[in-house]
PDB file of C-alpha atoms in Angstrom:
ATOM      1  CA  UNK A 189      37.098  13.597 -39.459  1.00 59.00           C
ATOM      2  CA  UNK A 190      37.830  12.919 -35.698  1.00 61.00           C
ATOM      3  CA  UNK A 191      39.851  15.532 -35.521  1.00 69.00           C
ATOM      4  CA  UNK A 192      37.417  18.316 -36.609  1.00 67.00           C
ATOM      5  CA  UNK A 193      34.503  16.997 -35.016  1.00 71.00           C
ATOM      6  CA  UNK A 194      36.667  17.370 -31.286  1.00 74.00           C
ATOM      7  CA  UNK A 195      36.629  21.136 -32.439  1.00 74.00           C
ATOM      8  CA  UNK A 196      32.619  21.679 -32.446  1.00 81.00           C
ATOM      9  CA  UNK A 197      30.514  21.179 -28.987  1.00 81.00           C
ATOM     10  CA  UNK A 198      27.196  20.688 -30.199  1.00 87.00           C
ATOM     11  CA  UNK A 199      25.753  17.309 -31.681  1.00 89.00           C
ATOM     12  CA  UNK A 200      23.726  19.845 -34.700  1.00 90.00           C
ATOM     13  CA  UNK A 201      26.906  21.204 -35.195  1.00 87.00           C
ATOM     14  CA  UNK A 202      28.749  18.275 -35.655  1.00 87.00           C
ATOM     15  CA  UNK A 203      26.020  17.239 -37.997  1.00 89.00           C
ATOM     16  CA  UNK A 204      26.378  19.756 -39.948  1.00 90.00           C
ATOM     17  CA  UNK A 205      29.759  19.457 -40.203  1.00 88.00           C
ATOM     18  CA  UNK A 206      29.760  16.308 -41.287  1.00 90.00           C
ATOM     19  CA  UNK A 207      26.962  17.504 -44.413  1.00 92.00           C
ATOM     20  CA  UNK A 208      29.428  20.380 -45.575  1.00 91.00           C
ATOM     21  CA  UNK A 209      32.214  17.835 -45.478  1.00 91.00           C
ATOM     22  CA  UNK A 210      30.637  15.219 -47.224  1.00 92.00           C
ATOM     23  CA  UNK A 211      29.285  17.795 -49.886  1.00 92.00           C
ATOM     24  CA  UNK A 212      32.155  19.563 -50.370  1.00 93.00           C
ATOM     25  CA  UNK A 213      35.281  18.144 -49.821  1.00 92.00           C
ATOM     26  CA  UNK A 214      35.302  16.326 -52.943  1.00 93.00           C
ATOM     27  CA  UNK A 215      35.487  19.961 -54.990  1.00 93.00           C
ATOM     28  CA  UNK A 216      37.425  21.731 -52.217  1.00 93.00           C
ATOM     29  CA  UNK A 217      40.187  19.037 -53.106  1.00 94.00           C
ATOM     30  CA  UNK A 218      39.570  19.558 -57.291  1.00 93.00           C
ATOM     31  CA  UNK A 219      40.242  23.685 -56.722  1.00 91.00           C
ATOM     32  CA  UNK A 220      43.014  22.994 -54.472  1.00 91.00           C
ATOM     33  CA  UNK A 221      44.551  20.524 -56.502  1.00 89.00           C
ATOM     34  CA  UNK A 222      43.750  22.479 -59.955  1.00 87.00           C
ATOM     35  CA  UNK A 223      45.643  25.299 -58.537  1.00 85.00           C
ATOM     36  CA  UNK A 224      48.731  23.592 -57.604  1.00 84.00           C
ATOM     37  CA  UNK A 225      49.140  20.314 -58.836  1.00 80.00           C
ATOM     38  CA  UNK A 226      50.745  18.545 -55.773  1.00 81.00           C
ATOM     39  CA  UNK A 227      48.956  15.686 -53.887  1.00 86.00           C
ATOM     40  CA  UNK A 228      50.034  16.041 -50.514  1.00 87.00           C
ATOM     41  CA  UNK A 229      49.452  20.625 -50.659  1.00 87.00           C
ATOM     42  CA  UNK A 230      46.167  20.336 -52.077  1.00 90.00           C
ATOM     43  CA  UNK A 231      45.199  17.659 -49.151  1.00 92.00           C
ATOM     44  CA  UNK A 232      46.765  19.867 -46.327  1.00 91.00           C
ATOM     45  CA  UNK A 233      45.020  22.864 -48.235  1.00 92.00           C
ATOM     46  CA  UNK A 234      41.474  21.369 -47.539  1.00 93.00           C
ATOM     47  CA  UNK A 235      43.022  20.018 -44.446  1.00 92.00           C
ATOM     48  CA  UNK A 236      43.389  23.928 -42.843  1.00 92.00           C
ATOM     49  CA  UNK A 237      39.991  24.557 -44.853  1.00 92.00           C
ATOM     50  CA  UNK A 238      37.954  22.525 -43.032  1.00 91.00           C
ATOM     51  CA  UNK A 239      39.440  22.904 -39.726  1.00 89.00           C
ATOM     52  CA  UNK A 240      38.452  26.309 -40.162  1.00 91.00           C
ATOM     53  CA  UNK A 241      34.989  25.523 -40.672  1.00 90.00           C
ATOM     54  CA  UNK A 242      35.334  23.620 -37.887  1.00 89.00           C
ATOM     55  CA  UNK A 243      36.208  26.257 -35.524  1.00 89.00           C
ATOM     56  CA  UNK A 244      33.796  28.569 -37.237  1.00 88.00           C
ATOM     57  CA  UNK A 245      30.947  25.995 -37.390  1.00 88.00           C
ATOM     58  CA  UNK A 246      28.459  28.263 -36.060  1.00 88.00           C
ATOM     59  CA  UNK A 247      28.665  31.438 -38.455  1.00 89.00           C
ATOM     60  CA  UNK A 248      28.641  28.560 -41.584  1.00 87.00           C
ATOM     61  CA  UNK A 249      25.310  28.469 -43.461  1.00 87.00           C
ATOM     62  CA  UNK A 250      24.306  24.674 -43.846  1.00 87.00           C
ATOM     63  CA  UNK A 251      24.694  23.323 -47.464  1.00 87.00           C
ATOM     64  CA  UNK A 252      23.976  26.187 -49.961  1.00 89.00           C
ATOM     65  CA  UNK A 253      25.208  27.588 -53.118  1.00 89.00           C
ATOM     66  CA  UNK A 254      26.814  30.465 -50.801  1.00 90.00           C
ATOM     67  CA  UNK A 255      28.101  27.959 -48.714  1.00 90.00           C
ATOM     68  CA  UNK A 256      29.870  26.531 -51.707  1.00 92.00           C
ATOM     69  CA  UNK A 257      31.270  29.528 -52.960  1.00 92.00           C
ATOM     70  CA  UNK A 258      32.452  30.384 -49.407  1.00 91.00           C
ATOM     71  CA  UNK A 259      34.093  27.250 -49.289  1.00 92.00           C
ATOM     72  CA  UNK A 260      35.754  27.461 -52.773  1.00 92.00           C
ATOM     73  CA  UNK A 261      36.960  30.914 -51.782  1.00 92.00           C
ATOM     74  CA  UNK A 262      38.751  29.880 -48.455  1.00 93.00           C
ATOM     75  CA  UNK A 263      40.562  27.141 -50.802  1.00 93.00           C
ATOM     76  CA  UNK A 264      42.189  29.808 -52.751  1.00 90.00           C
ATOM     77  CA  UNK A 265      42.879  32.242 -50.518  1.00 89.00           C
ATOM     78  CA  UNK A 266      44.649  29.426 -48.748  1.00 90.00           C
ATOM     79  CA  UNK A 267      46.643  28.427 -52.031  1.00 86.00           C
ATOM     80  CA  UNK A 268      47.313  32.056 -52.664  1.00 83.00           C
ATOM     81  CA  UNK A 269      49.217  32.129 -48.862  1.00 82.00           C
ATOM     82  CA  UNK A 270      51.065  28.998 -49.910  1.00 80.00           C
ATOM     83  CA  UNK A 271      52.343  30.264 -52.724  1.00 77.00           C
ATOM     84  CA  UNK A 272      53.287  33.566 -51.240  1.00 74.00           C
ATOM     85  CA  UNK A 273      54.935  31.460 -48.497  1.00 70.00           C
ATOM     86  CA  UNK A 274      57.012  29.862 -51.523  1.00 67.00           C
ATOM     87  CA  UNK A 275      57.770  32.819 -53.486  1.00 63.00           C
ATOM     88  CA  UNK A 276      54.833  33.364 -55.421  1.00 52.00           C
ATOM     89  CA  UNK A 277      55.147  29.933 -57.541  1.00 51.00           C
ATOM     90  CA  UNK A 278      55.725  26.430 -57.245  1.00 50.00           C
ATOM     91  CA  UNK A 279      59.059  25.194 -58.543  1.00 52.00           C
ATOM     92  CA  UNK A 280      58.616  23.372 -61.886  1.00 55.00           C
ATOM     93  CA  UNK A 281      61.009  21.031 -63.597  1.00 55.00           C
ATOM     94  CA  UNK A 282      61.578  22.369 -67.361  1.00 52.00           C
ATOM     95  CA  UNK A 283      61.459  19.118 -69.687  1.00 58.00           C
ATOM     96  CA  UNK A 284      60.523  18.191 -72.996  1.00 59.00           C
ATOM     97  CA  UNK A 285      57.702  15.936 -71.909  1.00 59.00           C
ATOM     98  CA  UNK A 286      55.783  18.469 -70.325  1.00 56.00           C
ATOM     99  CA  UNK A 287      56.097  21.279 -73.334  1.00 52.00           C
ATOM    100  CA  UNK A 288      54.772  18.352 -75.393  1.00 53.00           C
ATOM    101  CA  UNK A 289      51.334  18.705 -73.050  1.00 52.00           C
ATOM    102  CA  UNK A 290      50.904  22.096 -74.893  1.00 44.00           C
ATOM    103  CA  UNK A 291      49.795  20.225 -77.851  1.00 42.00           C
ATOM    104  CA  UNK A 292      46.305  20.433 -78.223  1.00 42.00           C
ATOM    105  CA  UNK A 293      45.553  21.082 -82.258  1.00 43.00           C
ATOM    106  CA  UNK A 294      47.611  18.081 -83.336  1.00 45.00           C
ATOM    107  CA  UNK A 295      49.631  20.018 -86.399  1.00 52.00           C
ATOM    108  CA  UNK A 296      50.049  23.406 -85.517  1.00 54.00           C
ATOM    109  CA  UNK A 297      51.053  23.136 -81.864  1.00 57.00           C
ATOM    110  CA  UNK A 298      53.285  19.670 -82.760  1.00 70.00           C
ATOM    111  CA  UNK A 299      55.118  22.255 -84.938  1.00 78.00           C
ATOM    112  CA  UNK A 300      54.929  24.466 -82.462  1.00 78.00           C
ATOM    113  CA  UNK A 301      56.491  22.137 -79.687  1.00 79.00           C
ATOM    114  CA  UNK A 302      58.704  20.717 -82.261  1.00 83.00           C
ATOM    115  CA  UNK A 303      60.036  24.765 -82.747  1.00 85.00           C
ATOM    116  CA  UNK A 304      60.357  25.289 -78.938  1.00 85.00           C
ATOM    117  CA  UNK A 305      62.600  22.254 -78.505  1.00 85.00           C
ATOM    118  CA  UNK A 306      65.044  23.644 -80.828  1.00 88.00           C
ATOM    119  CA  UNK A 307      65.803  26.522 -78.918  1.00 89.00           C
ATOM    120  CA  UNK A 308      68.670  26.673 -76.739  1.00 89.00           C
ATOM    121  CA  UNK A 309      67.235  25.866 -72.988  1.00 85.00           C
ATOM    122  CA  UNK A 310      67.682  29.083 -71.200  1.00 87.00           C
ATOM    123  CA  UNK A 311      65.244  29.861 -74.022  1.00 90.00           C
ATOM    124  CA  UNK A 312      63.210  27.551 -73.816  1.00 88.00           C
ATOM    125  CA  UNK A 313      62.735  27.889 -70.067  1.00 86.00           C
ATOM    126  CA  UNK A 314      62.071  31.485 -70.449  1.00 88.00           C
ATOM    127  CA  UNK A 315      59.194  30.570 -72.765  1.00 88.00           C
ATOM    128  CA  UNK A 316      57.648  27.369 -71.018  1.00 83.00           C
ATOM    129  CA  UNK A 317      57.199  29.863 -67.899  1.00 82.00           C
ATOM    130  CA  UNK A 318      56.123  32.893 -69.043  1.00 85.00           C
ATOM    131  CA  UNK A 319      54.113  31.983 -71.863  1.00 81.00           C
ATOM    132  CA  UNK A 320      52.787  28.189 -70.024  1.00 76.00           C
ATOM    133  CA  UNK A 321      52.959  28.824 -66.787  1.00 76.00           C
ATOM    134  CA  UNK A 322      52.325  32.768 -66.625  1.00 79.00           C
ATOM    135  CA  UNK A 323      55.181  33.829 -64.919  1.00 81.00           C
ATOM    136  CA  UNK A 324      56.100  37.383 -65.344  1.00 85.00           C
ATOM    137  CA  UNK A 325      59.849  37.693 -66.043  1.00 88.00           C
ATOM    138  CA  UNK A 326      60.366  39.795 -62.653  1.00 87.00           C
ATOM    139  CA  UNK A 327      60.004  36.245 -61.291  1.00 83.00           C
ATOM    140  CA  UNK A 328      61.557  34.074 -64.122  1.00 84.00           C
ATOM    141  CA  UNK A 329      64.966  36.023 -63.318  1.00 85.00           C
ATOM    142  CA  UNK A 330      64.460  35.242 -59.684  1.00 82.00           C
ATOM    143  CA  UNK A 331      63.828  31.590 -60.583  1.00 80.00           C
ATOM    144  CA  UNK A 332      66.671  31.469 -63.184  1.00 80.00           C
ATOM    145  CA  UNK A 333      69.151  33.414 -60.871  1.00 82.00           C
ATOM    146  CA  UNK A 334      69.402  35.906 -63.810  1.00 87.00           C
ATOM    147  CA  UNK A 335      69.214  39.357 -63.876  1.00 90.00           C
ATOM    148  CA  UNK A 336      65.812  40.960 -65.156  1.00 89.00           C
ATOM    149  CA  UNK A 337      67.540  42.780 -67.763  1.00 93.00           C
ATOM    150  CA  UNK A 338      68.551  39.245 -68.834  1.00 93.00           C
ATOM    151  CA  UNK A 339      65.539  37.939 -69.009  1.00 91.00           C
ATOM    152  CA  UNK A 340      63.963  40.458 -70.728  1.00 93.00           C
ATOM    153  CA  UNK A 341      66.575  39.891 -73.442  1.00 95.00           C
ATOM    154  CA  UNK A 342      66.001  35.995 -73.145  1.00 93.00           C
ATOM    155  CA  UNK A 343      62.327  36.755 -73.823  1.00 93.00           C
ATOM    156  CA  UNK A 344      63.206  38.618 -76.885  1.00 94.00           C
ATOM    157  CA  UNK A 345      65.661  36.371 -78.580  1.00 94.00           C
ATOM    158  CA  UNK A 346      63.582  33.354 -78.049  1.00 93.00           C
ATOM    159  CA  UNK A 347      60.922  35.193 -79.484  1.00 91.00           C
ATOM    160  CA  UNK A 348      63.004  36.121 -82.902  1.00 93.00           C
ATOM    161  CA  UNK A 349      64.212  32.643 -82.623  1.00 92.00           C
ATOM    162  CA  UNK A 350      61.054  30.742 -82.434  1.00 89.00           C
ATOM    163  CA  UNK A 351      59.496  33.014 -85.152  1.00 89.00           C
ATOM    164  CA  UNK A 352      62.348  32.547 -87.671  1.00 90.00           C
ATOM    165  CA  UNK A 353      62.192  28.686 -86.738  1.00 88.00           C
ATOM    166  CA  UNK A 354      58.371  28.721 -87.026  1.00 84.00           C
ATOM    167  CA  UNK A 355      58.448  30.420 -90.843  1.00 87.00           C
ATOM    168  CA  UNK A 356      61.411  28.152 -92.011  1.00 87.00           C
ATOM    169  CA  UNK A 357      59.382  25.062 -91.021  1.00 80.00           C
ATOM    170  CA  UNK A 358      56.625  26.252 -93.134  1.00 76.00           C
ATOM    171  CA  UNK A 359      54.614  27.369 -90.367  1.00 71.00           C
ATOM    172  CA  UNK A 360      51.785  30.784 -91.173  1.00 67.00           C
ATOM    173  CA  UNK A 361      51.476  33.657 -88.711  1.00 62.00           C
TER     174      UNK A 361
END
């Protein structure tokens, strides 16, 4: 806090400063975090955040819905540069454990996760990111060091795959 406050001149300033932090650093951190579920980005996130209220103390409304929203906007457009400084994405281990967080209707999606672990893994990547994680294959391929082409065709076989593997387990579309 010692750090911003050197930024701003004024003694109202730095009071007010100290009100937006207090209000709103708690849900600048949950956005931050929410959006790329790593400890130490989300804290530099709100980090850069705040220092930029800090610099811009005087054009900041005190503590306000629109201050809020301002304040939640900042945190994503500062997420969106990080990723874009990354390539778009952070890098995410593929592992059974985590498809096993898709479950959230206890028989269907089990079956479901239980399918998706029987494909082969290139498959199974190709699904856990596009279809979890909302990667577009353009990016996938990149990820994969595969060609798009590749992917595409991935995609499609897993697809098949986890269909036929869905039906045979007694699963409905």
């Amino acid at each position: 806090m010692l750090i911003y406050l050197q930024v701003i001149e004024t003694p109202a300033d730095k009071s007010k400063f100290e009100e937006l932090y207090e209000e709103y650093q708690g849900l600048a951190y949950h956005v931050a975090y929410k959006k790329i579920n790593h400890v130490q980005d989300a804290e530099d996130v709100v980090q850069h955040v705040f220092m930029k209220i800090a610099e811009n103390i005087k054009k900041i409304e005190p503590v306000s819905p629109k201050t809020k929203q301002l304040i939640v906007t900042m945190v994503e457009n500062r997420v969106i540069d990080l990723f874009r400084v990354r390539g778009n994405h952070p890098v995410v281990p593929l592992t059974p454990e985590m498809l096993l967080f898709l479950s959230t209707q206890p028989e269907k999606e089990d079956f479901l996760v239980e399918c998706i672990l029987k494909l082969p893994e290139q498959q199974r990547q190709v699904i856990w990111l596009k279809y979890y994680h909302g990667y577009s294959l353009r990016e996938i391929s990149a990820m994969l060091g595969i060609s798009l082409v590749w992917a595409q065709k991935i995609d499609q076989r897993a697809k098949k795959k986890l269909e036929q593997l869905y039906l045979e387990g007694g699963g409905d579309l």
